[in-house]
Amino acid sequence: MIPASFEYAVARDVAHAIELLTSSGGEGKVLAGGQSLIPLMKFRLAQPAFLVDINRISGLAQIRENGDLRIGALVREADLDMNPIVRERYQILVDTTRVIADPLVRNMATVGGNLAHADPANDHPATMLALRASVVARGPTGERLIPIDEFFVDTFTTVLGPNEILTEIRIPKPPARSGGAYLKLERKVGDFAIAGVAVMLALDEKGKVGAVGIGVTNAGPTAIRARKAEEILRGQATDDKTIAAAAAAAAGESKPWSDLRGPAEYKLDVIRVLTQRAIRKAVARATGGK
Amino acid sequence: MAVETAPTTSKGQRTLKIHVTINGAPHDVDVEARTLLVHFLRENLGMTGTHIGCDTTNCGACTVLLNGRAVKSCTVFAVQADQGTVATVEGLEKDGKLHPIQEGFHQEHGLQCGFCTPGMMMTAVALLEKNKQPTELEIREAISGNLCRCTGYVNIVKSIDHAARVMRETAEGKA
């Protein structure tokens, strides 16, 4: 399959990329890892008139800690997986990146693209919702910081303007006694999730839940945040009854659809079970386990 | 990367010139921006060792190394390889001598129909570059983006393990 013709330009830096996007009058599309965009173009589901290739912009592929964790938009999934800071302190990101597509796709696919593509089946959105992340967007009038709760508008739609570029993801420093986990049920390696659940939580000295975030993959037109489930956990000990109630609430807030991956009723139960397991795993990690 | 010379098309201009080093040999070729790397290799250069299987980023038959990394060449534009290096299955054999991964597939009967083999071998080459002594699990994870419909993978895993052993022995012999 061959995509429709398009004009193509390599951006030298972020300012140049914004200039190119602006000059295209809304017809431009950013090419990062291309692992979602190129298949869409081959199926002619997307036919951008102009591609702005940002792969050669230096400085967008760094991971650094500056109080918070800062992940450059061009960081490849394979590099996120192998990063020593991420491996040591952000296990939920390792969980997430390792179940995205397959190892070959992960050599190209970028974290920024996984978010900006805004596919509810993508895995990072739920994790970033759980982590209470923010994304940095740069456009012709400067830079703005967008809380992840405000980022996703609809399937394949974010609040990014046509000449704005996602440049960085910022993740708050995890508090003491915190842990997270992302669990995904997939039919086979490389498939999108039947369902996926991300849980990030912190425990106080008595073992009660303080800050907590729960995100769900493939549970609506965008990844969703399970606020009621978070509310049930907050301030409570993580006993079986509380975890079960939170998991039931997460399923109640989810709106999966029936498709070739299973009927909606089945997916709701998968979400319930994955939420329970992800909470338990997050608690185990918060208390020094795996 | 020579960004200043990087290609840009404009309205009415159909192709752009790219410079790519493939299996060590430099190529300067005019391509359309929409040309996929796999089509560039097979059709522009006649290098048909790299296969097109699913054409939908699933099967990995088209795997090549782009700047040292195993990627699905049906999901990369040729222009993205400008100023870069590509390694394909054609570059494995040197001076009539098979690469250890090719020896491994031969010795361990790692193929039946052979369609997935070029992609499997390129993925394996990238794995063994990073990990000299992979466990069976690590091999299976590494090839989880390469589909084989004949072998059940058992002999492919053995073939990669064989190559790893031969490469370690060769490295020790030289040390």
PDB file of N, CA, C and O in Angstrom, chain A residues 82-138:
ATOM      1  N   MET A  82      14.702   1.413  28.401  1.00  0.00           N
ATOM      2  CA  MET A  82      16.076   1.136  28.841  1.00  0.00           C
ATOM      3  C   MET A  82      16.655   2.239  29.718  1.00  0.00           C
ATOM      4  O   MET A  82      17.766   2.098  30.215  1.00  0.00           O
ATOM      5  N   ASN A  83      15.912   3.335  29.928  1.00  0.00           N
ATOM      6  CA  ASN A  83      16.486   4.460  30.668  1.00  0.00           C
ATOM      7  C   ASN A  83      16.670   4.127  32.153  1.00  0.00           C
ATOM      8  O   ASN A  83      15.724   3.683  32.803  1.00  0.00           O
ATOM      9  N   PRO A  84      17.862   4.344  32.696  1.00  0.00           N
ATOM     10  CA  PRO A  84      18.116   3.950  34.095  1.00  0.00           C
ATOM     11  C   PRO A  84      17.233   4.689  35.117  1.00  0.00           C
ATOM     12  O   PRO A  84      16.803   4.072  36.102  1.00  0.00           O
ATOM     13  N   ILE A  85      16.952   5.962  34.892  1.00  0.00           N
ATOM     14  CA  ILE A  85      16.099   6.712  35.837  1.00  0.00           C
ATOM     15  C   ILE A  85      14.692   6.108  35.825  1.00  0.00           C
ATOM     16  O   ILE A  85      14.086   5.869  36.867  1.00  0.00           O
ATOM     17  N   VAL A  86      14.187   5.868  34.639  1.00  0.00           N
ATOM     18  CA  VAL A  86      12.834   5.320  34.491  1.00  0.00           C
ATOM     19  C   VAL A  86      12.771   3.929  35.120  1.00  0.00           C
ATOM     20  O   VAL A  86      11.850   3.599  35.868  1.00  0.00           O
ATOM     21  N   ARG A  87      13.772   3.122  34.826  1.00  0.00           N
ATOM     22  CA  ARG A  87      13.811   1.756  35.373  1.00  0.00           C
ATOM     23  C   ARG A  87      13.825   1.760  36.888  1.00  0.00           C
ATOM     24  O   ARG A  87      13.206   0.913  37.526  1.00  0.00           O
ATOM     25  N   GLU A  88      14.532   2.727  37.476  1.00  0.00           N
ATOM     26  CA  GLU A  88      14.666   2.724  38.923  1.00  0.00           C
ATOM     27  C   GLU A  88      13.444   3.305  39.615  1.00  0.00           C
ATOM     28  O   GLU A  88      13.005   2.800  40.643  1.00  0.00           O
ATOM     29  N   ARG A  89      12.867   4.364  39.065  1.00  0.00           N
ATOM     30  CA  ARG A  89      11.855   5.089  39.846  1.00  0.00           C
ATOM     31  C   ARG A  89      10.473   5.181  39.206  1.00  0.00           C
ATOM     32  O   ARG A  89       9.534   5.646  39.851  1.00  0.00           O
ATOM     33  N   TYR A  90      10.329   4.763  37.969  1.00  0.00           N
ATOM     34  CA  TYR A  90       9.028   4.926  37.304  1.00  0.00           C
ATOM     35  C   TYR A  90       8.594   3.602  36.667  1.00  0.00           C
ATOM     36  O   TYR A  90       8.419   3.496  35.456  1.00  0.00           O
ATOM     37  N   GLN A  91       8.427   2.603  37.525  1.00  0.00           N
ATOM     38  CA  GLN A  91       8.108   1.263  37.049  1.00  0.00           C
ATOM     39  C   GLN A  91       6.838   1.238  36.196  1.00  0.00           C
ATOM     40  O   GLN A  91       6.720   0.462  35.256  1.00  0.00           O
ATOM     41  N   ILE A  92       5.892   2.112  36.513  1.00  0.00           N
ATOM     42  CA  ILE A  92       4.633   2.155  35.736  1.00  0.00           C
ATOM     43  C   ILE A  92       4.911   2.505  34.273  1.00  0.00           C
ATOM     44  O   ILE A  92       4.225   2.011  33.370  1.00  0.00           O
ATOM     45  N   LEU A  93       5.932   3.332  34.029  1.00  0.00           N
ATOM     46  CA  LEU A  93       6.280   3.661  32.636  1.00  0.00           C
ATOM     47  C   LEU A  93       6.922   2.475  31.936  1.00  0.00           C
ATOM     48  O   LEU A  93       6.716   2.257  30.739  1.00  0.00           O
ATOM     49  N   VAL A  94       7.703   1.697  32.689  1.00  0.00           N
ATOM     50  CA  VAL A  94       8.304   0.494  32.108  1.00  0.00           C
ATOM     51  C   VAL A  94       7.197  -0.503  31.765  1.00  0.00           C
ATOM     52  O   VAL A  94       7.169  -1.068  30.673  1.00  0.00           O
ATOM     53  N   ASP A  95       6.251  -0.688  32.710  1.00  0.00           N
ATOM     54  CA  ASP A  95       5.090  -1.558  32.435  1.00  0.00           C
ATOM     55  C   ASP A  95       4.419  -1.141  31.128  1.00  0.00           C
ATOM     56  O   ASP A  95       4.051  -1.980  30.308  1.00  0.00           O
ATOM     57  N   THR A  96       4.230   0.161  30.981  1.00  0.00           N
ATOM     58  CA  THR A  96       3.450   0.676  29.853  1.00  0.00           C
ATOM     59  C   THR A  96       4.192   0.504  28.540  1.00  0.00           C
ATOM     60  O   THR A  96       3.654  -0.048  27.584  1.00  0.00           O
ATOM     61  N   THR A  97       5.439   0.954  28.515  1.00  0.00           N
ATOM     62  CA  THR A  97       6.160   0.939  27.240  1.00  0.00           C
ATOM     63  C   THR A  97       6.380  -0.486  26.744  1.00  0.00           C
ATOM     64  O   THR A  97       6.349  -0.753  25.551  1.00  0.00           O
ATOM     65  N   ARG A  98       6.543  -1.413  27.673  1.00  0.00           N
ATOM     66  CA  ARG A  98       6.852  -2.793  27.261  1.00  0.00           C
ATOM     67  C   ARG A  98       5.673  -3.529  26.639  1.00  0.00           C
ATOM     68  O   ARG A  98       5.865  -4.610  26.075  1.00  0.00           O
ATOM     69  N   VAL A  99       4.465  -2.975  26.784  1.00  0.00           N
ATOM     70  CA  VAL A  99       3.309  -3.639  26.169  1.00  0.00           C
ATOM     71  C   VAL A  99       2.773  -2.866  24.953  1.00  0.00           C
ATOM     72  O   VAL A  99       1.731  -3.200  24.400  1.00  0.00           O
ATOM     73  N   ILE A 100       3.505  -1.822  24.552  1.00  0.00           N
ATOM     74  CA  ILE A 100       3.087  -1.079  23.368  1.00  0.00           C
ATOM     75  C   ILE A 100       3.562  -1.831  22.122  1.00  0.00           C
ATOM     76  O   ILE A 100       4.758  -2.132  21.991  1.00  0.00           O
ATOM     77  N   ALA A 101       2.649  -2.154  21.247  1.00  0.00           N
ATOM     78  CA  ALA A 101       2.962  -2.790  19.959  1.00  0.00           C
ATOM     79  C   ALA A 101       3.965  -3.928  20.143  1.00  0.00           C
ATOM     80  O   ALA A 101       3.729  -4.841  20.928  1.00  0.00           O
ATOM     81  N   ASP A 102       5.099  -3.867  19.436  1.00  0.00           N
ATOM     82  CA  ASP A 102       6.114  -4.917  19.538  1.00  0.00           C
ATOM     83  C   ASP A 102       7.492  -4.252  19.534  1.00  0.00           C
ATOM     84  O   ASP A 102       7.595  -3.053  19.305  1.00  0.00           O
ATOM     85  N   PRO A 103       8.560  -5.031  19.779  1.00  0.00           N
ATOM     86  CA  PRO A 103       9.886  -4.400  19.929  1.00  0.00           C
ATOM     87  C   PRO A 103      10.346  -3.610  18.706  1.00  0.00           C
ATOM     88  O   PRO A 103      11.065  -2.616  18.856  1.00  0.00           O
ATOM     89  N   LEU A 104       9.956  -4.040  17.513  1.00  0.00           N
ATOM     90  CA  LEU A 104      10.400  -3.331  16.299  1.00  0.00           C
ATOM     91  C   LEU A 104       9.697  -1.983  16.195  1.00  0.00           C
ATOM     92  O   LEU A 104      10.320  -0.963  15.891  1.00  0.00           O
ATOM     93  N   VAL A 105       8.414  -1.979  16.460  1.00  0.00           N
ATOM     94  CA  VAL A 105       7.648  -0.728  16.454  1.00  0.00           C
ATOM     95  C   VAL A 105       8.194   0.206  17.534  1.00  0.00           C
ATOM     96  O   VAL A 105       8.332   1.414  17.321  1.00  0.00           O
ATOM     97  N   ARG A 106       8.541  -0.357  18.691  1.00  0.00           N
ATOM     98  CA  ARG A 106       9.034   0.471  19.803  1.00  0.00           C
ATOM     99  C   ARG A 106      10.393   1.108  19.512  1.00  0.00           C
ATOM    100  O   ARG A 106      10.785   2.047  20.191  1.00  0.00           O
ATOM    101  N   ASN A 107      11.117   0.574  18.527  1.00  0.00           N
ATOM    102  CA  ASN A 107      12.374   1.218  18.133  1.00  0.00           C
ATOM    103  C   ASN A 107      12.136   2.537  17.407  1.00  0.00           C
ATOM    104  O   ASN A 107      13.037   3.367  17.314  1.00  0.00           O
ATOM    105  N   MET A 108      10.950   2.725  16.858  1.00  0.00           N
ATOM    106  CA  MET A 108      10.620   3.963  16.147  1.00  0.00           C
ATOM    107  C   MET A 108       9.622   4.815  16.937  1.00  0.00           C
ATOM    108  O   MET A 108       9.729   6.042  16.978  1.00  0.00           O
ATOM    109  N   ALA A 109       8.620   4.182  17.505  1.00  0.00           N
ATOM    110  CA  ALA A 109       7.481   4.887  18.110  1.00  0.00           C
ATOM    111  C   ALA A 109       7.934   5.799  19.240  1.00  0.00           C
ATOM    112  O   ALA A 109       8.820   5.447  20.017  1.00  0.00           O
ATOM    113  N   THR A 110       7.314   6.975  19.332  1.00  0.00           N
ATOM    114  CA  THR A 110       7.704   7.947  20.345  1.00  0.00           C
ATOM    115  C   THR A 110       6.623   8.103  21.416  1.00  0.00           C
ATOM    116  O   THR A 110       5.434   7.870  21.165  1.00  0.00           O
ATOM    117  N   VAL A 111       7.059   8.521  22.603  1.00  0.00           N
ATOM    118  CA  VAL A 111       6.121   8.752  23.703  1.00  0.00           C
ATOM    119  C   VAL A 111       5.200   9.926  23.354  1.00  0.00           C
ATOM    120  O   VAL A 111       3.981   9.873  23.566  1.00  0.00           O
ATOM    121  N   GLY A 112       5.801  10.975  22.777  1.00  0.00           N
ATOM    122  CA  GLY A 112       4.996  12.147  22.396  1.00  0.00           C
ATOM    123  C   GLY A 112       3.930  11.787  21.380  1.00  0.00           C
ATOM    124  O   GLY A 112       2.780  12.239  21.467  1.00  0.00           O
ATOM    125  N   GLY A 113       4.288  10.960  20.426  1.00  0.00           N
ATOM    126  CA  GLY A 113       3.337  10.543  19.400  1.00  0.00           C
ATOM    127  C   GLY A 113       2.214   9.705  19.971  1.00  0.00           C
ATOM    128  O   GLY A 113       1.050   9.847  19.578  1.00  0.00           O
ATOM    129  N   ASN A 114       2.556   8.853  20.926  1.00  0.00           N
ATOM    130  CA  ASN A 114       1.542   7.998  21.557  1.00  0.00           C
ATOM    131  C   ASN A 114       0.470   8.841  22.224  1.00  0.00           C
ATOM    132  O   ASN A 114      -0.711   8.471  22.238  1.00  0.00           O
ATOM    133  N   LEU A 115       0.868  10.010  22.760  1.00  0.00           N
ATOM    134  CA  LEU A 115      -0.102  10.912  23.399  1.00  0.00           C
ATOM    135  C   LEU A 115      -0.804  11.793  22.359  1.00  0.00           C
ATOM    136  O   LEU A 115      -2.032  11.904  22.351  1.00  0.00           O
ATOM    137  N   ALA A 116      -0.017  12.414  21.474  1.00  0.00           N
ATOM    138  CA  ALA A 116      -0.585  13.393  20.539  1.00  0.00           C
ATOM    139  C   ALA A 116      -1.535  12.737  19.532  1.00  0.00           C
ATOM    140  O   ALA A 116      -2.447  13.378  19.028  1.00  0.00           O
ATOM    141  N   HIS A 117      -1.324  11.442  19.260  1.00  0.00           N
ATOM    142  CA  HIS A 117      -2.203  10.718  18.340  1.00  0.00           C
ATOM    143  C   HIS A 117      -3.598  10.541  18.963  1.00  0.00           C
ATOM    144  O   HIS A 117      -4.590  10.416  18.251  1.00  0.00           O
ATOM    145  N   ALA A 118      -3.641  10.525  20.296  1.00  0.00           N
ATOM    146  CA  ALA A 118      -4.913  10.508  21.037  1.00  0.00           C
ATOM    147  C   ALA A 118      -5.841   9.362  20.636  1.00  0.00           C
ATOM    148  O   ALA A 118      -7.053   9.525  20.550  1.00  0.00           O
ATOM    149  N   ASP A 119      -5.254   8.220  20.410  1.00  0.00           N
ATOM    150  CA  ASP A 119      -6.055   7.019  20.179  1.00  0.00           C
ATOM    151  C   ASP A 119      -6.408   6.452  21.558  1.00  0.00           C
ATOM    152  O   ASP A 119      -5.510   6.218  22.371  1.00  0.00           O
ATOM    153  N   PRO A 120      -7.700   6.235  21.842  1.00  0.00           N
ATOM    154  CA  PRO A 120      -8.055   5.698  23.166  1.00  0.00           C
ATOM    155  C   PRO A 120      -7.467   4.313  23.403  1.00  0.00           C
ATOM    156  O   PRO A 120      -7.419   3.847  24.543  1.00  0.00           O
ATOM    157  N   ALA A 121      -7.001   3.654  22.319  1.00  0.00           N
ATOM    158  CA  ALA A 121      -6.379   2.336  22.443  1.00  0.00           C
ATOM    159  C   ALA A 121      -4.894   2.436  22.769  1.00  0.00           C
ATOM    160  O   ALA A 121      -4.267   1.431  23.096  1.00  0.00           O
ATOM    161  N   ASN A 122      -4.310   3.619  22.659  1.00  0.00           N
ATOM    162  CA  ASN A 122      -2.901   3.776  23.013  1.00  0.00           C
ATOM    163  C   ASN A 122      -2.737   3.630  24.518  1.00  0.00           C
ATOM    164  O   ASN A 122      -3.671   3.870  25.285  1.00  0.00           O
ATOM    165  N   ASP A 123      -1.535   3.260  24.932  1.00  0.00           N
ATOM    166  CA  ASP A 123      -1.326   2.906  26.336  1.00  0.00           C
ATOM    167  C   ASP A 123      -0.840   4.056  27.218  1.00  0.00           C
ATOM    168  O   ASP A 123      -1.194   4.110  28.395  1.00  0.00           O
ATOM    169  N   HIS A 124      -0.025   4.959  26.669  1.00  0.00           N
ATOM    170  CA  HIS A 124       0.479   6.044  27.524  1.00  0.00           C
ATOM    171  C   HIS A 124      -0.615   6.979  28.056  1.00  0.00           C
ATOM    172  O   HIS A 124      -0.469   7.492  29.172  1.00  0.00           O
ATOM    173  N   PRO A 125      -1.686   7.250  27.303  1.00  0.00           N
ATOM    174  CA  PRO A 125      -2.668   8.188  27.852  1.00  0.00           C
ATOM    175  C   PRO A 125      -3.183   7.793  29.244  1.00  0.00           C
ATOM    176  O   PRO A 125      -3.226   8.627  30.155  1.00  0.00           O
ATOM    177  N   ALA A 126      -3.566   6.532  29.429  1.00  0.00           N
ATOM    178  CA  ALA A 126      -4.080   6.107  30.738  1.00  0.00           C
ATOM    179  C   ALA A 126      -3.016   6.264  31.812  1.00  0.00           C
ATOM    180  O   ALA A 126      -3.281   6.736  32.926  1.00  0.00           O
ATOM    181  N   THR A 127      -1.785   5.892  31.463  1.00  0.00           N
ATOM    182  CA  THR A 127      -0.688   5.993  32.434  1.00  0.00           C
ATOM    183  C   THR A 127      -0.420   7.449  32.796  1.00  0.00           C
ATOM    184  O   THR A 127      -0.214   7.782  33.967  1.00  0.00           O
ATOM    185  N   MET A 128      -0.438   8.327  31.803  1.00  0.00           N
ATOM    186  CA  MET A 128      -0.183   9.743  32.090  1.00  0.00           C
ATOM    187  C   MET A 128      -1.322  10.352  32.907  1.00  0.00           C
ATOM    188  O   MET A 128      -1.091  11.232  33.741  1.00  0.00           O
ATOM    189  N   LEU A 129      -2.548   9.874  32.684  1.00  0.00           N
ATOM    190  CA  LEU A 129      -3.667  10.333  33.517  1.00  0.00           C
ATOM    191  C   LEU A 129      -3.432   9.903  34.966  1.00  0.00           C
ATOM    192  O   LEU A 129      -3.630  10.681  35.903  1.00  0.00           O
ATOM    193  N   ALA A 130      -3.007   8.656  35.152  1.00  0.00           N
ATOM    194  CA  ALA A 130      -2.751   8.157  36.510  1.00  0.00           C
ATOM    195  C   ALA A 130      -1.602   8.909  37.167  1.00  0.00           C
ATOM    196  O   ALA A 130      -1.628   9.166  38.371  1.00  0.00           O
ATOM    197  N   LEU A 131      -0.599   9.270  36.367  1.00  0.00           N
ATOM    198  CA  LEU A 131       0.596   9.947  36.906  1.00  0.00           C
ATOM    199  C   LEU A 131       0.376  11.442  37.121  1.00  0.00           C
ATOM    200  O   LEU A 131       1.246  12.112  37.644  1.00  0.00           O
ATOM    201  N   ARG A 132      -0.768  11.967  36.702  1.00  0.00           N
ATOM    202  CA  ARG A 132      -1.057  13.404  36.775  1.00  0.00           C
ATOM    203  C   ARG A 132       0.015  14.202  36.023  1.00  0.00           C
ATOM    204  O   ARG A 132       0.546  15.201  36.522  1.00  0.00           O
ATOM    205  N   ALA A 133       0.324  13.750  34.832  1.00  0.00           N
ATOM    206  CA  ALA A 133       1.365  14.383  34.016  1.00  0.00           C
ATOM    207  C   ALA A 133       0.856  15.681  33.390  1.00  0.00           C
ATOM    208  O   ALA A 133      -0.337  15.988  33.438  1.00  0.00           O
ATOM    209  N   SER A 134       1.791  16.443  32.816  1.00  0.00           N
ATOM    210  CA  SER A 134       1.445  17.612  31.991  1.00  0.00           C
ATOM    211  C   SER A 134       2.223  17.487  30.697  1.00  0.00           C
ATOM    212  O   SER A 134       3.269  16.850  30.661  1.00  0.00           O
ATOM    213  N   VAL A 135       1.710  18.101  29.650  1.00  0.00           N
ATOM    214  CA  VAL A 135       2.488  18.141  28.412  1.00  0.00           C
ATOM    215  C   VAL A 135       2.820  19.592  28.078  1.00  0.00           C
ATOM    216  O   VAL A 135       2.031  20.501  28.327  1.00  0.00           O
ATOM    217  N   VAL A 136       4.019  19.759  27.531  1.00  0.00           N
ATOM    218  CA  VAL A 136       4.459  21.082  27.102  1.00  0.00           C
ATOM    219  C   VAL A 136       4.188  21.188  25.602  1.00  0.00           C
ATOM    220  O   VAL A 136       4.567  20.307  24.837  1.00  0.00           O
ATOM    221  N   ALA A 137       3.491  22.250  25.214  1.00  0.00           N
ATOM    222  CA  ALA A 137       3.206  22.474  23.793  1.00  0.00           C
ATOM    223  C   ALA A 137       3.808  23.804  23.398  1.00  0.00           C
ATOM    224  O   ALA A 137       3.723  24.785  24.141  1.00  0.00           O
ATOM    225  N   ARG A 138       4.433  23.822  22.210  1.00  0.00           N
ATOM    226  CA  ARG A 138       4.980  25.086  21.727  1.00  0.00           C
ATOM    227  C   ARG A 138       4.313  25.468  20.407  1.00  0.00           C
ATOM    228  O   ARG A 138       4.105  24.613  19.541  1.00  0.00           O
TER     229      ARG A 138
END
